[in-house]
Amino acid sequence: MRLDGMHHITMITGDAQRAIDFYAGLLGLRLVKQTVNFDAPEAYHLYFGDEHGTPGSILTWFEFRGAQPGRAGAGMVHTIELGVAGRTALDFWEQRLGEHGHACDRASRDSLKLADPDGLSLELVTADPRNPALNARHEAISDGNAIMGVEGARAYISRPLQTDAPLLTDTLGFTEADTGGGYLLEGHSRRFRWTYEPTGQHGLQGAGTVHHIAWHSADGDHLAWRERISSAGLAVTPVIDRDYFHSIYIRQPQGILFEIATTSPGFAIDEDPGHLGERLCLPTQHEHLRPRLERTLTPLHNPRATTTLTDQAGGR
Ligand code: ZN
């Protein structure tokens, strides 16, 4: 039984439309679902990813309108690494971001650092060639330059790792990388680089911070993962139906919230796969709130909804 890399990472934004304009409009991800927070249905929950919202490509945001900027600190993910094909693609992104007036830093020939409009740190890196390209289509971005999925993430911790390592290695199946604080989650179809870095800084949850990170379980292994974690003496939630996947949650010893999410049913369960993310989808238990939510939620514009992209399978 192996976790298949990362499933999704969830952040907080203060402005849903600004996040859409940045991640879908500028970075070229696909907005694959407009829904609301299960626990706070008056707040948007947006999912971005490749064309299908494949695990490993998914980044999601809770919108808390006007939320104050947060600050990454101990027990929080602070940087997300997005994969691209290589240096030529990094050149493309350096130019594209510049042309759109978005600051970025070519930290080295193999890395481009930037912050999203909420202040979240992102780094474009060369993707592991063993990771299949999970990219969306965008009229201004060729497949060769596109963001190909999430390669890794870096989190802050305040204490030495000894007490945490057993959860990662013995229970969840990560392997220790040769660099300090680095771990690798090697799944059947994807690998993910997970890095701990020390800090003395306390975090503050707010706009531009990461709320949790989810690892990807095969559907048939999900209950066994719950059993394994529970047997290791860790508190784990019951299985929760998140409509697009099933989830369990555990708190990593230094405070990072881990989720383990299934592959199925996926984002096409309540929308035509050709029109993902173009309308508000509500969880069944909140469907009765639709008239009110459609009045109170700020309408969002998905750039894909009005862009005609001819299907040039294999042609780009
Ligand atoms: Zn989640």
mmCIF file of N, CA, C and O and ligand atoms in Angstrom, residues 7-10 45 47 60 62 211-214 242 245 247 249 257-261, ligand 1:
data_model
loop_
_atom_site.group_PDB
_atom_site.id
_atom_site.type_symbol
_atom_site.label_atom_id
_atom_site.label_comp_id
_atom_site.label_asym_id
_atom_site.label_seq_id
_atom_site.Cartn_x
_atom_site.Cartn_y
_atom_site.Cartn_z
ATOM 1 N N HIS A 7 -2.360 14.931 -3.286
ATOM 2 C CA HIS A 7 -3.681 15.019 -3.921
ATOM 3 C C HIS A 7 -4.043 16.474 -4.194
ATOM 4 O O HIS A 7 -4.286 16.862 -5.325
ATOM 5 N N HIS A 8 -4.074 17.300 -3.137
ATOM 6 C CA HIS A 8 -4.336 18.741 -3.312
ATOM 7 C C HIS A 8 -3.756 19.511 -2.134
ATOM 8 O O HIS A 8 -3.418 18.928 -1.105
ATOM 9 N N ILE A 9 -3.625 20.823 -2.344
ATOM 10 C CA ILE A 9 -3.211 21.714 -1.255
ATOM 11 C C ILE A 9 -4.245 22.824 -1.188
ATOM 12 O O ILE A 9 -4.696 23.332 -2.230
ATOM 13 N N THR A 10 -4.651 23.182 0.023
ATOM 14 C CA THR A 10 -5.718 24.168 0.208
ATOM 15 C C THR A 10 -5.202 25.406 0.928
ATOM 16 O O THR A 10 -4.536 25.305 1.964
ATOM 17 N N HIS A 45 -15.367 27.974 -2.150
ATOM 18 C CA HIS A 45 -14.224 27.058 -2.197
ATOM 19 C C HIS A 45 -13.956 26.793 -3.677
ATOM 20 O O HIS A 45 -14.824 26.269 -4.381
ATOM 21 N N TYR A 47 -11.489 25.222 -6.809
ATOM 22 C CA TYR A 47 -10.491 24.198 -7.118
ATOM 23 C C TYR A 47 -9.879 24.499 -8.488
ATOM 24 O O TYR A 47 -10.607 24.706 -9.456
ATOM 25 N N THR A 60 -6.459 24.419 -4.142
ATOM 26 C CA THR A 60 -7.799 24.908 -3.814
ATOM 27 C C THR A 60 -7.712 26.094 -2.857
ATOM 28 O O THR A 60 -6.729 26.237 -2.123
ATOM 29 N N PHE A 62 -10.089 28.491 -0.050
ATOM 30 C CA PHE A 62 -11.260 29.015 0.650
ATOM 31 C C PHE A 62 -11.174 30.526 0.512
ATOM 32 O O PHE A 62 -10.108 31.100 0.727
ATOM 33 N N HIS A 211 -3.771 26.162 4.324
ATOM 34 C CA HIS A 211 -4.630 25.600 5.368
ATOM 35 C C HIS A 211 -4.308 24.135 5.635
ATOM 36 O O HIS A 211 -4.211 23.707 6.768
ATOM 37 N N HIS A 212 -4.143 23.342 4.579
ATOM 38 C CA HIS A 212 -3.776 21.929 4.767
ATOM 39 C C HIS A 212 -3.232 21.341 3.475
ATOM 40 O O HIS A 212 -3.352 21.942 2.407
ATOM 41 N N ILE A 213 -2.632 20.180 3.590
ATOM 42 C CA ILE A 213 -2.128 19.458 2.417
ATOM 43 C C ILE A 213 -2.695 18.046 2.451
ATOM 44 O O ILE A 213 -2.755 17.414 3.509
ATOM 45 N N ALA A 214 -3.149 17.586 1.282
ATOM 46 C CA ALA A 214 -3.768 16.259 1.193
ATOM 47 C C ALA A 214 -2.889 15.318 0.386
ATOM 48 O O ALA A 214 -2.386 15.681 -0.678
ATOM 49 N N ARG A 242 -16.432 14.391 0.844
ATOM 50 C CA ARG A 242 -16.209 15.761 0.348
ATOM 51 C C ARG A 242 -16.772 15.954 -1.050
ATOM 52 O O ARG A 242 -16.326 16.845 -1.787
ATOM 53 N N PHE A 245 -14.221 13.672 -3.466
ATOM 54 C CA PHE A 245 -13.331 12.621 -2.948
ATOM 55 C C PHE A 245 -13.765 12.345 -1.509
ATOM 56 O O PHE A 245 -14.585 13.074 -0.958
ATOM 57 N N SER A 247 -12.305 11.783 2.466
ATOM 58 C CA SER A 247 -11.140 12.296 3.180
ATOM 59 C C SER A 247 -11.081 11.845 4.629
ATOM 60 O O SER A 247 -12.115 11.652 5.273
ATOM 61 N N TYR A 249 -8.490 13.069 8.121
ATOM 62 C CA TYR A 249 -7.572 14.152 8.506
ATOM 63 C C TYR A 249 -6.777 13.739 9.741
ATOM 64 O O TYR A 249 -7.316 13.101 10.658
ATOM 65 N N LEU A 257 -1.810 20.369 9.209
ATOM 66 C CA LEU A 257 -2.977 19.513 8.978
ATOM 67 C C LEU A 257 -2.766 18.701 7.704
ATOM 68 O O LEU A 257 -2.591 19.259 6.626
ATOM 69 N N PHE A 258 -2.763 17.367 7.877
ATOM 70 C CA PHE A 258 -2.668 16.439 6.750
ATOM 71 C C PHE A 258 -4.056 15.869 6.480
ATOM 72 O O PHE A 258 -4.801 15.568 7.412
ATOM 73 N N GLU A 259 -4.348 15.691 5.201
ATOM 74 C CA GLU A 259 -5.574 15.006 4.785
ATOM 75 C C GLU A 259 -5.140 13.850 3.901
ATOM 76 O O GLU A 259 -4.084 13.928 3.258
ATOM 77 N N ILE A 260 -5.899 12.785 3.886
ATOM 78 C CA ILE A 260 -5.667 11.727 2.896
ATOM 79 C C ILE A 260 -6.958 11.596 2.104
ATOM 80 O O ILE A 260 -8.024 11.354 2.680
ATOM 81 N N ALA A 261 -6.871 11.811 0.793
ATOM 82 C CA ALA A 261 -8.064 11.894 -0.056
ATOM 83 C C ALA A 261 -8.014 10.838 -1.148
ATOM 84 O O ALA A 261 -6.944 10.477 -1.644
HETATM 85 ZN ZN ZN B 1 -8.589 19.243 1.504
#
